[in-house]
Amino acid sequence: MSGPAPGPRPVLPGGAPGPPLAGLRVGVTAGRRGPELVEALTRLGARVLWAPTVEAVPEPAAVVERQTALALAVDPVWVVVATAEGLDRWVDGAGAARADVLGLLARAKVAARGAKAVAACRRHGVVAVLTSPTERGADLVGLVAGLAEPGDPVVVVADGDASPEVVAELRAADLVVHTVAPYRWGVPAATGTAPGRRLPAGELVRALCAGEVDALVFTSPPAVDGLFAVAAALGREAAMGDALSGAGTGRVLVAAIGPATAEALEERRIGVSVCPLQPRIPALANALASAPIGFRSFGRLEPLVLDPRTRLVTGPGGAVELSDLQFALLASLARRPGMTCPTSVLLREVWGEGGATAPAARRRLEVLASRLRARLVPIEVHLATVPKRGYRLELRCGSVNNSSLTGGRERGP
């Protein structure tokens, strides 16, 4: 069985094809990156409801000054940049200590979490000697811990939640950790009006519960937490969760910019049906626009449910428990239903490997895929091999247009 093909594009009066997202009502939760995403989705024809659920709140200057003084005093061997925004805020807000901070960064070995953190380093003339292919803090910590000596002082330029897992794992590796946290995550104030095209987050919660949103897009785990915090404050967390999980009368298609954001949703039992191969705003908008129509028109409970806590997977034919690696591979594929996932992407997301040229790495993926395929047969889910390209997840159902991994409202003509 082949994967579902994209449906026909909407047709405008006169017979001309319309933009691919014409008529689709899309909720956007991003804060700082919201305008870029709103513009991209609007250009593709979507009707966008932009209601940021997260914002960066600067820490008091006195707090950052104390953290900076301590960082300069310890003169760290390593600096772990968990966030581009954190590094920019630290350097740009250092005032009279700016030159000293830049000197510290020049002397230390700098490890950057992802592409944006690497770019921030370059903006300030800093060379990052390590970066994580998966753009995840846990993987970066593993690389640093493998090279650092016990007792080495490390400064973590933290993100808005103070990067607790990064800090804890570095300390577990017998490193002496100090944090610089120039900002924290907050939920935008629930004011009656918002600047520009923004809506209060509570309006998005209301629209979700009322079935007035077809797709919801997330660009960060804090945006997920923020949305649920707003819903809880309004007493509508359960109703919104039903709308997002498919337990209600409708089903909202959920899109995540990358694996970390997808996992934050999956931890809340919210299935992700759009996830671009690269975690970038243009790729996210285009992935939503190219999602097969068959995966948007499903209004009942999804026939494939992944539980990250128990590694249990429920499909049309029953349930099966998977190993950690098998579950990670299935999750990567399930976030992109009907799409061929390249070998390089799967190696990066399952094992944290940046390249896919090594025959041993490809062989390891082949063995894992073969074992996963055998585990999925009894529950009527098929893992298809696409020769010389990668793998694709398929459901063995009578009609892919009437059943899918996740879905939303069918778009009108």
Short mmCIF file of C-alpha atoms in Angstrom, two decimals:
data_model
loop_
_atom_site.label_atom_id
_atom_site.label_comp_id
_atom_site.label_asym_id
_atom_site.label_seq_id
_atom_site.Cartn_x
_atom_site.Cartn_y
_atom_site.Cartn_z
CA MET A 1 0.00 0.00 0.00
CA SER A 2 1.41 3.39 -0.86
CA GLY A 3 1.13 6.44 1.37
CA PRO A 4 -1.71 8.89 0.84
CA ALA A 5 -1.14 11.36 -1.93
CA PRO A 6 -1.73 15.05 -1.38
CA GLY A 7 -5.27 16.02 -2.27
CA PRO A 8 -6.17 18.49 -4.96
CA ARG A 9 -5.48 22.13 -4.25
CA PRO A 10 -8.48 24.35 -3.54
CA VAL A 11 -9.91 25.91 -6.67
CA LEU A 12 -10.71 29.61 -6.86
CA PRO A 13 -13.67 31.00 -8.83
CA GLY A 14 -12.81 30.76 -12.48
CA GLY A 15 -10.98 27.46 -12.12
CA ALA A 16 -7.56 28.77 -11.02
CA PRO A 17 -5.89 26.72 -8.26
CA GLY A 18 -5.87 28.49 -4.92
CA PRO A 19 -3.13 28.58 -2.28
CA PRO A 20 -2.61 25.22 -0.53
CA LEU A 21 -3.96 26.31 2.88
CA ALA A 22 -6.97 28.27 1.59
CA GLY A 23 -9.83 28.06 4.10
CA LEU A 24 -7.78 26.35 6.81
CA ARG A 25 -8.07 28.03 10.23
CA VAL A 26 -4.63 27.84 11.86
CA GLY A 27 -3.75 28.77 15.43
CA VAL A 28 -0.21 30.03 16.09
CA THR A 29 1.24 29.98 19.63
CA ALA A 30 4.69 31.44 18.93
CA GLY A 31 5.76 34.68 20.54
CA ARG A 32 8.98 36.18 19.18
CA ARG A 33 8.88 34.00 16.07
CA GLY A 34 5.18 34.55 15.56
CA PRO A 35 5.28 37.29 12.90
CA GLU A 36 7.48 35.22 10.59
CA LEU A 37 5.23 32.17 10.93
CA VAL A 38 2.02 34.18 10.58
CA GLU A 39 3.34 35.77 7.38
CA ALA A 40 4.35 32.39 5.93
CA LEU A 41 0.99 30.76 6.70
CA THR A 42 -1.00 33.75 5.46
CA ARG A 43 0.94 33.69 2.21
CA LEU A 44 -0.12 30.05 1.82
CA GLY A 45 -3.78 31.02 2.21
CA ALA A 46 -4.48 30.17 5.87
CA ARG A 47 -6.76 32.17 8.15
CA VAL A 48 -4.43 32.68 11.11
CA LEU A 49 -5.31 33.15 14.77
CA TRP A 50 -2.09 34.39 16.38
CA ALA A 51 -2.21 34.16 20.17
CA PRO A 52 1.25 33.87 21.77
CA THR A 53 1.35 31.53 24.74
CA VAL A 54 4.95 32.25 25.76
CA GLU A 55 7.17 35.29 26.10
CA ALA A 56 10.70 35.98 27.33
CA VAL A 57 10.72 37.99 30.55
CA PRO A 58 14.07 39.66 31.39
CA GLU A 59 15.54 38.83 34.77
CA PRO A 60 16.36 41.80 37.02
CA ALA A 61 19.69 43.39 36.11
CA ALA A 62 21.06 42.83 39.61
CA VAL A 63 20.49 39.07 39.29
CA VAL A 64 22.32 38.84 35.96
CA GLU A 65 25.15 41.02 37.28
CA ARG A 66 25.69 38.60 40.18
CA GLN A 67 25.64 35.61 37.82
CA THR A 68 28.09 37.35 35.49
CA ALA A 69 30.49 38.22 38.32
CA LEU A 70 30.50 34.59 39.46
CA ALA A 71 31.08 33.33 35.91
CA LEU A 72 34.02 35.70 35.46
CA ALA A 73 35.47 34.66 38.83
CA VAL A 74 35.47 30.92 38.04
CA ASP A 75 36.89 31.42 34.52
CA PRO A 76 35.20 28.28 33.14
CA VAL A 77 36.85 25.65 30.98
CA TRP A 78 33.53 25.08 29.18
CA VAL A 79 30.59 27.31 28.31
CA VAL A 80 27.40 25.54 27.25
CA VAL A 81 25.12 27.81 25.22
CA ALA A 82 21.65 26.32 25.58
CA THR A 83 19.92 29.20 23.83
CA ALA A 84 20.77 31.85 21.25
CA GLU A 85 18.53 34.39 22.95
CA GLY A 86 20.25 33.81 26.27
CA LEU A 87 23.70 34.46 24.80
CA ASP A 88 22.51 37.60 22.99
CA ARG A 89 20.88 38.95 26.14
CA TRP A 90 23.94 38.17 28.26
CA VAL A 91 26.48 39.80 25.96
CA ASP A 92 24.35 42.76 24.91
CA GLY A 93 23.19 43.42 28.47
CA ALA A 94 26.58 43.06 30.15
CA GLY A 95 27.24 46.81 30.05
CA ALA A 96 30.69 47.64 31.42
CA ALA A 97 31.47 43.92 31.75
CA ARG A 98 30.83 43.20 28.03
CA ALA A 99 34.54 43.01 27.14
CA ASP A 100 35.18 40.68 30.09
CA VAL A 101 32.29 38.41 29.04
CA LEU A 102 33.58 38.24 25.46
CA GLY A 103 37.07 37.46 26.81
CA LEU A 104 35.64 34.62 28.89
CA LEU A 105 33.90 33.21 25.82
CA ALA A 106 37.10 33.48 23.79
CA ARG A 107 39.14 31.55 26.37
CA ALA A 108 36.60 28.82 27.09
CA LYS A 109 35.60 25.85 25.00
CA VAL A 110 32.11 26.73 23.82
CA ALA A 111 29.44 24.10 23.12
CA ALA A 112 26.28 25.34 21.35
CA ARG A 113 22.97 23.45 21.42
CA GLY A 114 21.88 23.99 17.81
CA ALA A 115 22.14 26.06 14.66
CA LYS A 116 20.66 29.21 16.22
CA ALA A 117 23.04 29.02 19.18
CA VAL A 118 25.98 28.55 16.80
CA ALA A 119 24.84 31.60 14.80
CA ALA A 120 24.60 33.65 18.01
CA CYS A 121 28.16 32.65 18.89
CA ARG A 122 29.36 33.81 15.49
CA ARG A 123 27.59 37.15 15.87
CA HIS A 124 29.72 37.78 18.94
CA GLY A 125 32.97 36.48 17.41
CA VAL A 126 32.87 33.22 19.36
CA VAL A 127 33.77 29.84 17.87
CA ALA A 128 31.69 26.87 19.02
CA VAL A 129 33.80 23.72 19.20
CA LEU A 130 30.82 21.41 19.77
CA THR A 131 27.20 21.32 18.68
CA SER A 132 24.44 18.73 18.90
CA PRO A 133 23.20 17.21 15.63
CA THR A 134 19.78 16.75 17.24
CA GLU A 135 19.75 20.30 18.68
CA ARG A 136 18.85 18.84 22.07
CA GLY A 137 20.48 19.82 25.32
CA ALA A 138 20.78 16.26 26.61
CA ASP A 139 22.80 15.19 23.59
CA LEU A 140 25.08 18.22 23.89
CA VAL A 141 25.70 17.43 27.57
CA GLY A 142 26.80 13.94 26.60
CA LEU A 143 29.37 15.35 24.20
CA VAL A 144 30.71 17.81 26.78
CA ALA A 145 30.81 15.22 29.56
CA GLY A 146 32.82 12.91 27.31
CA LEU A 147 35.55 15.51 26.83
CA ALA A 148 35.61 17.45 30.10
CA GLU A 149 37.68 16.49 33.13
CA PRO A 150 35.98 15.87 36.50
CA GLY A 151 35.88 19.10 38.45
CA ASP A 152 36.06 21.36 35.40
CA PRO A 153 34.08 24.57 35.91
CA VAL A 154 31.25 24.99 33.41
CA VAL A 155 29.01 27.99 32.75
CA VAL A 156 25.59 27.25 31.27
CA VAL A 157 23.91 30.06 29.38
CA ALA A 158 20.41 28.88 30.22
CA ASP A 159 17.11 29.18 28.41
CA GLY A 160 13.87 30.49 29.87
CA ASP A 161 13.31 27.58 32.26
CA ALA A 162 16.92 27.71 33.56
CA SER A 163 17.82 24.51 31.64
CA PRO A 164 17.40 22.23 34.70
CA GLU A 165 18.07 18.97 32.86
CA VAL A 166 21.26 20.31 31.28
CA VAL A 167 22.51 21.58 34.64
CA ALA A 168 21.62 18.34 36.46
CA GLU A 169 23.31 16.10 33.91
CA LEU A 170 26.48 18.18 33.87
CA ARG A 171 26.64 18.01 37.67
CA ALA A 172 26.05 14.26 37.49
CA ALA A 173 29.19 14.11 35.32
CA ASP A 174 31.19 15.63 38.23
CA LEU A 175 31.45 19.06 36.64
CA VAL A 176 31.13 22.29 38.64
CA VAL A 177 28.23 24.15 37.08
CA HIS A 178 27.29 27.82 37.23
CA THR A 179 24.35 29.28 35.34
CA VAL A 180 23.72 32.58 33.64
CA ALA A 181 19.99 32.98 33.04
CA PRO A 182 19.23 36.42 31.55
CA TYR A 183 15.53 35.69 31.05
CA ARG A 184 12.72 33.33 32.00
CA TRP A 185 9.64 32.05 30.20
CA GLY A 186 6.33 33.63 31.06
CA VAL A 187 2.76 33.56 29.79
CA PRO A 188 1.66 36.81 28.12
CA ALA A 189 -0.70 38.86 30.26
CA ALA A 190 -4.38 38.19 29.56
CA THR A 191 -5.19 41.73 28.51
CA GLY A 192 -8.32 42.62 26.58
CA THR A 193 -6.33 43.88 23.63
CA ALA A 194 -3.00 42.88 22.14
CA PRO A 195 -0.67 44.78 19.81
CA GLY A 196 -0.87 44.26 16.07
CA ARG A 197 -2.66 41.12 14.95
CA ARG A 198 -2.11 39.31 18.25
CA LEU A 199 -4.97 37.91 20.28
CA PRO A 200 -4.97 37.07 24.00
CA ALA A 201 -4.10 33.40 24.54
CA GLY A 202 -7.47 32.85 26.19
CA GLU A 203 -9.15 33.59 22.86
CA LEU A 204 -7.22 30.73 21.25
CA VAL A 205 -8.29 28.37 24.05
CA ARG A 206 -11.91 29.38 23.53
CA ALA A 207 -11.66 28.87 19.76
CA LEU A 208 -10.09 25.43 20.22
CA CYS A 209 -12.84 24.33 22.59
CA ALA A 210 -15.52 25.68 20.24
CA GLY A 211 -14.18 23.77 17.22
CA GLU A 212 -13.16 26.96 15.43
CA VAL A 213 -9.55 25.90 14.74
CA ASP A 214 -8.50 23.34 12.13
CA ALA A 215 -4.77 23.23 12.86
CA LEU A 216 -2.54 24.37 15.73
CA VAL A 217 1.16 25.12 15.32
CA PHE A 218 3.84 25.07 18.02
CA THR A 219 7.44 26.25 17.74
CA SER A 220 8.76 25.42 21.23
CA PRO A 221 8.04 23.27 24.30
CA PRO A 222 7.44 26.39 26.47
CA ALA A 223 4.64 27.41 24.10
CA VAL A 224 2.98 24.05 24.80
CA ASP A 225 3.29 24.57 28.56
CA GLY A 226 2.00 28.13 28.24
CA LEU A 227 -1.12 27.13 26.33
CA PHE A 228 -2.06 24.53 28.91
CA ALA A 229 -1.35 26.99 31.74
CA VAL A 230 -3.77 29.47 30.17
CA ALA A 231 -6.38 26.74 29.67
CA ALA A 232 -5.99 25.60 33.30
CA ALA A 233 -6.42 29.17 34.56
CA LEU A 234 -9.67 29.37 32.59
CA GLY A 235 -10.89 26.00 33.83
CA ARG A 236 -10.86 24.61 30.26
CA GLU A 237 -7.77 22.38 30.27
CA ALA A 238 -9.78 19.14 29.93
CA ALA A 239 -11.98 20.49 27.13
CA MET A 240 -8.97 21.79 25.21
CA GLY A 241 -7.11 18.53 25.72
CA ASP A 242 -10.11 16.67 24.26
CA ALA A 243 -10.07 18.96 21.21
CA LEU A 244 -6.36 18.37 20.63
CA SER A 245 -6.37 14.63 21.33
CA GLY A 246 -9.50 13.79 19.35
CA ALA A 247 -11.65 12.82 22.33
CA GLY A 248 -14.13 15.58 21.53
CA THR A 249 -16.41 16.05 18.56
CA GLY A 250 -13.68 17.32 16.27
CA ARG A 251 -9.98 16.79 15.76
CA VAL A 252 -7.41 19.57 15.51
CA LEU A 253 -4.36 18.83 13.39
CA VAL A 254 -1.27 19.57 15.50
CA ALA A 255 2.05 20.67 13.99
CA ALA A 256 5.39 20.92 15.79
CA ILE A 257 8.56 22.55 14.51
CA GLY A 258 10.81 19.73 15.68
CA PRO A 259 11.18 16.58 17.80
CA ALA A 260 11.63 18.36 21.15
CA THR A 261 8.39 20.30 20.67
CA ALA A 262 6.63 17.15 19.45
CA GLU A 263 7.73 15.26 22.56
CA ALA A 264 6.34 18.01 24.81
CA LEU A 265 2.95 17.47 23.16
CA GLU A 266 3.18 13.69 23.19
CA GLU A 267 3.92 13.75 26.93
CA ARG A 268 0.44 15.27 27.24
CA ARG A 269 -1.00 12.55 24.97
CA ILE A 270 -1.41 14.97 22.07
CA GLY A 271 -0.54 13.38 18.73
CA VAL A 272 1.58 15.35 16.26
CA SER A 273 0.76 14.93 12.59
CA VAL A 274 3.05 17.52 10.98
CA CYS A 275 6.75 17.85 11.78
CA PRO A 276 9.19 19.19 9.17
CA LEU A 277 12.41 17.39 8.39
CA GLN A 278 14.35 20.49 9.45
CA PRO A 279 13.25 22.58 12.48
CA ARG A 280 12.85 25.89 10.65
CA ILE A 281 9.88 28.25 10.24
CA PRO A 282 9.68 28.07 6.41
CA ALA A 283 9.94 24.27 6.54
CA LEU A 284 7.17 24.12 9.16
CA ALA A 285 4.79 26.23 7.05
CA ASN A 286 5.53 24.21 3.93
CA ALA A 287 5.11 20.90 5.79
CA LEU A 288 1.66 21.98 6.93
CA ALA A 289 0.77 23.06 3.39
CA SER A 290 1.90 19.75 1.91
CA ALA A 291 0.33 17.46 4.54
CA PRO A 292 -1.81 14.91 2.70
CA ILE A 293 -5.51 15.75 2.69
CA GLY A 294 -6.24 12.21 3.85
CA PHE A 295 -4.57 13.01 7.15
CA ARG A 296 -6.61 16.19 7.65
CA SER A 297 -10.08 14.74 7.25
CA PHE A 298 -10.23 12.41 10.24
CA GLY A 299 -12.72 13.42 12.92
CA ARG A 300 -12.68 10.40 15.25
CA LEU A 301 -10.06 9.07 17.64
CA GLU A 302 -6.86 8.38 15.81
CA PRO A 303 -6.18 4.69 15.08
CA LEU A 304 -2.50 4.98 16.05
CA VAL A 305 -1.77 6.10 19.62
CA LEU A 306 1.75 6.32 21.05
CA ASP A 307 2.24 6.51 24.82
CA PRO A 308 5.76 7.82 25.57
CA ARG A 309 5.52 6.90 29.25
CA THR A 310 4.91 3.18 28.74
CA ARG A 311 6.27 2.78 25.18
CA LEU A 312 2.91 1.20 24.35
CA VAL A 313 1.56 1.65 20.82
CA THR A 314 -2.09 1.03 19.96
CA GLY A 315 -3.06 0.50 16.33
CA PRO A 316 -6.08 -0.73 14.37
CA GLY A 317 -5.24 -4.34 15.26
CA GLY A 318 -4.39 -4.01 18.95
CA ALA A 319 -1.51 -2.85 21.14
CA VAL A 320 2.16 -3.67 21.41
CA GLU A 321 4.99 -2.56 23.69
CA LEU A 322 8.21 -1.37 22.02
CA SER A 323 11.81 -0.91 23.09
CA ASP A 324 13.12 2.62 23.56
CA LEU A 325 14.84 2.69 20.16
CA GLN A 326 11.87 1.11 18.39
CA PHE A 327 9.56 3.70 19.97
CA ALA A 328 11.88 6.57 18.98
CA LEU A 329 11.92 5.41 15.37
CA LEU A 330 8.15 4.98 15.25
CA ALA A 331 7.61 8.41 16.82
CA SER A 332 9.77 10.09 14.18
CA LEU A 333 7.76 8.43 11.42
CA ALA A 334 4.35 8.94 13.05
CA ARG A 335 4.90 12.70 13.22
CA ARG A 336 5.13 12.69 9.42
CA PRO A 337 2.33 10.38 8.25
CA GLY A 338 2.56 9.31 4.65
CA MET A 339 5.89 11.13 4.20
CA THR A 340 9.13 9.42 3.31
CA CYS A 341 11.62 10.22 6.08
CA PRO A 342 15.22 10.27 4.86
CA THR A 343 17.74 8.00 6.52
CA SER A 344 19.78 11.02 7.66
CA VAL A 345 16.81 12.48 9.57
CA LEU A 346 16.03 9.18 11.30
CA LEU A 347 19.65 8.65 12.33
CA ARG A 348 19.72 12.17 13.75
CA GLU A 349 16.47 11.87 15.69
CA VAL A 350 16.90 8.31 16.99
CA TRP A 351 20.64 8.20 17.72
CA GLY A 352 21.72 11.85 17.52
CA GLU A 353 24.03 11.21 14.61
CA GLY A 354 24.72 14.09 12.24
CA GLY A 355 25.56 12.08 9.14
CA ALA A 356 24.19 9.04 7.39
CA THR A 357 27.07 8.11 5.11
CA ALA A 358 28.66 5.45 7.30
CA PRO A 359 27.56 1.96 6.21
CA ALA A 360 27.51 0.82 9.85
CA ALA A 361 25.02 3.54 10.78
CA ARG A 362 22.76 2.70 7.85
CA ARG A 363 22.94 -0.98 8.70
CA ARG A 364 22.00 -0.25 12.32
CA LEU A 365 18.92 1.62 11.11
CA GLU A 366 18.01 -1.22 8.74
CA VAL A 367 18.14 -3.75 11.59
CA LEU A 368 16.05 -1.52 13.88
CA ALA A 369 13.49 -0.88 11.13
CA SER A 370 13.22 -4.60 10.42
CA ARG A 371 12.56 -5.40 14.07
CA LEU A 372 10.06 -2.57 14.37
CA ARG A 373 8.26 -3.72 11.22
CA ALA A 374 7.82 -7.18 12.71
CA ARG A 375 6.43 -5.73 15.94
CA LEU A 376 3.89 -3.58 14.06
CA VAL A 377 2.45 -6.32 11.81
CA PRO A 378 -0.02 -7.66 14.44
CA ILE A 379 -1.48 -4.18 15.04
CA GLU A 380 -1.97 -3.56 11.30
CA VAL A 381 0.61 -0.83 10.89
CA HIS A 382 3.15 -1.12 8.08
CA LEU A 383 6.65 0.33 7.95
CA ALA A 384 7.53 0.70 4.27
CA THR A 385 11.08 0.87 2.97
CA VAL A 386 11.62 3.43 0.22
CA PRO A 387 14.75 2.21 -1.61
CA LYS A 388 17.73 4.57 -1.48
CA ARG A 389 15.66 7.21 0.36
CA GLY A 390 14.34 6.14 3.76
CA TYR A 391 11.15 4.85 5.38
CA ARG A 392 7.45 5.68 5.47
CA LEU A 393 4.73 4.74 7.94
CA GLU A 394 1.44 3.37 6.60
CA LEU A 395 -1.77 2.09 8.14
CA ARG A 396 -3.30 -1.11 6.81
CA CYS A 397 -6.81 0.27 6.66
CA GLY A 398 -9.54 0.01 4.09
CA SER A 399 -9.20 3.62 3.08
CA VAL A 400 -6.48 6.02 4.15
CA ASN A 401 -8.88 8.87 3.51
CA ASN A 402 -11.11 7.65 6.34
CA SER A 403 -8.44 6.81 8.88
CA SER A 404 -5.13 8.34 9.75
CA LEU A 405 -2.51 8.85 12.40
CA THR A 406 -3.92 12.26 13.22
CA GLY A 407 -6.16 14.68 11.46
CA GLY A 408 -8.28 17.76 11.43
CA ARG A 409 -11.27 19.14 9.60
CA GLU A 410 -11.44 18.47 5.92
CA ARG A 411 -10.79 21.56 3.92
CA GLY A 412 -13.58 22.81 1.73
CA PRO A 413 -13.11 23.55 -1.95
#
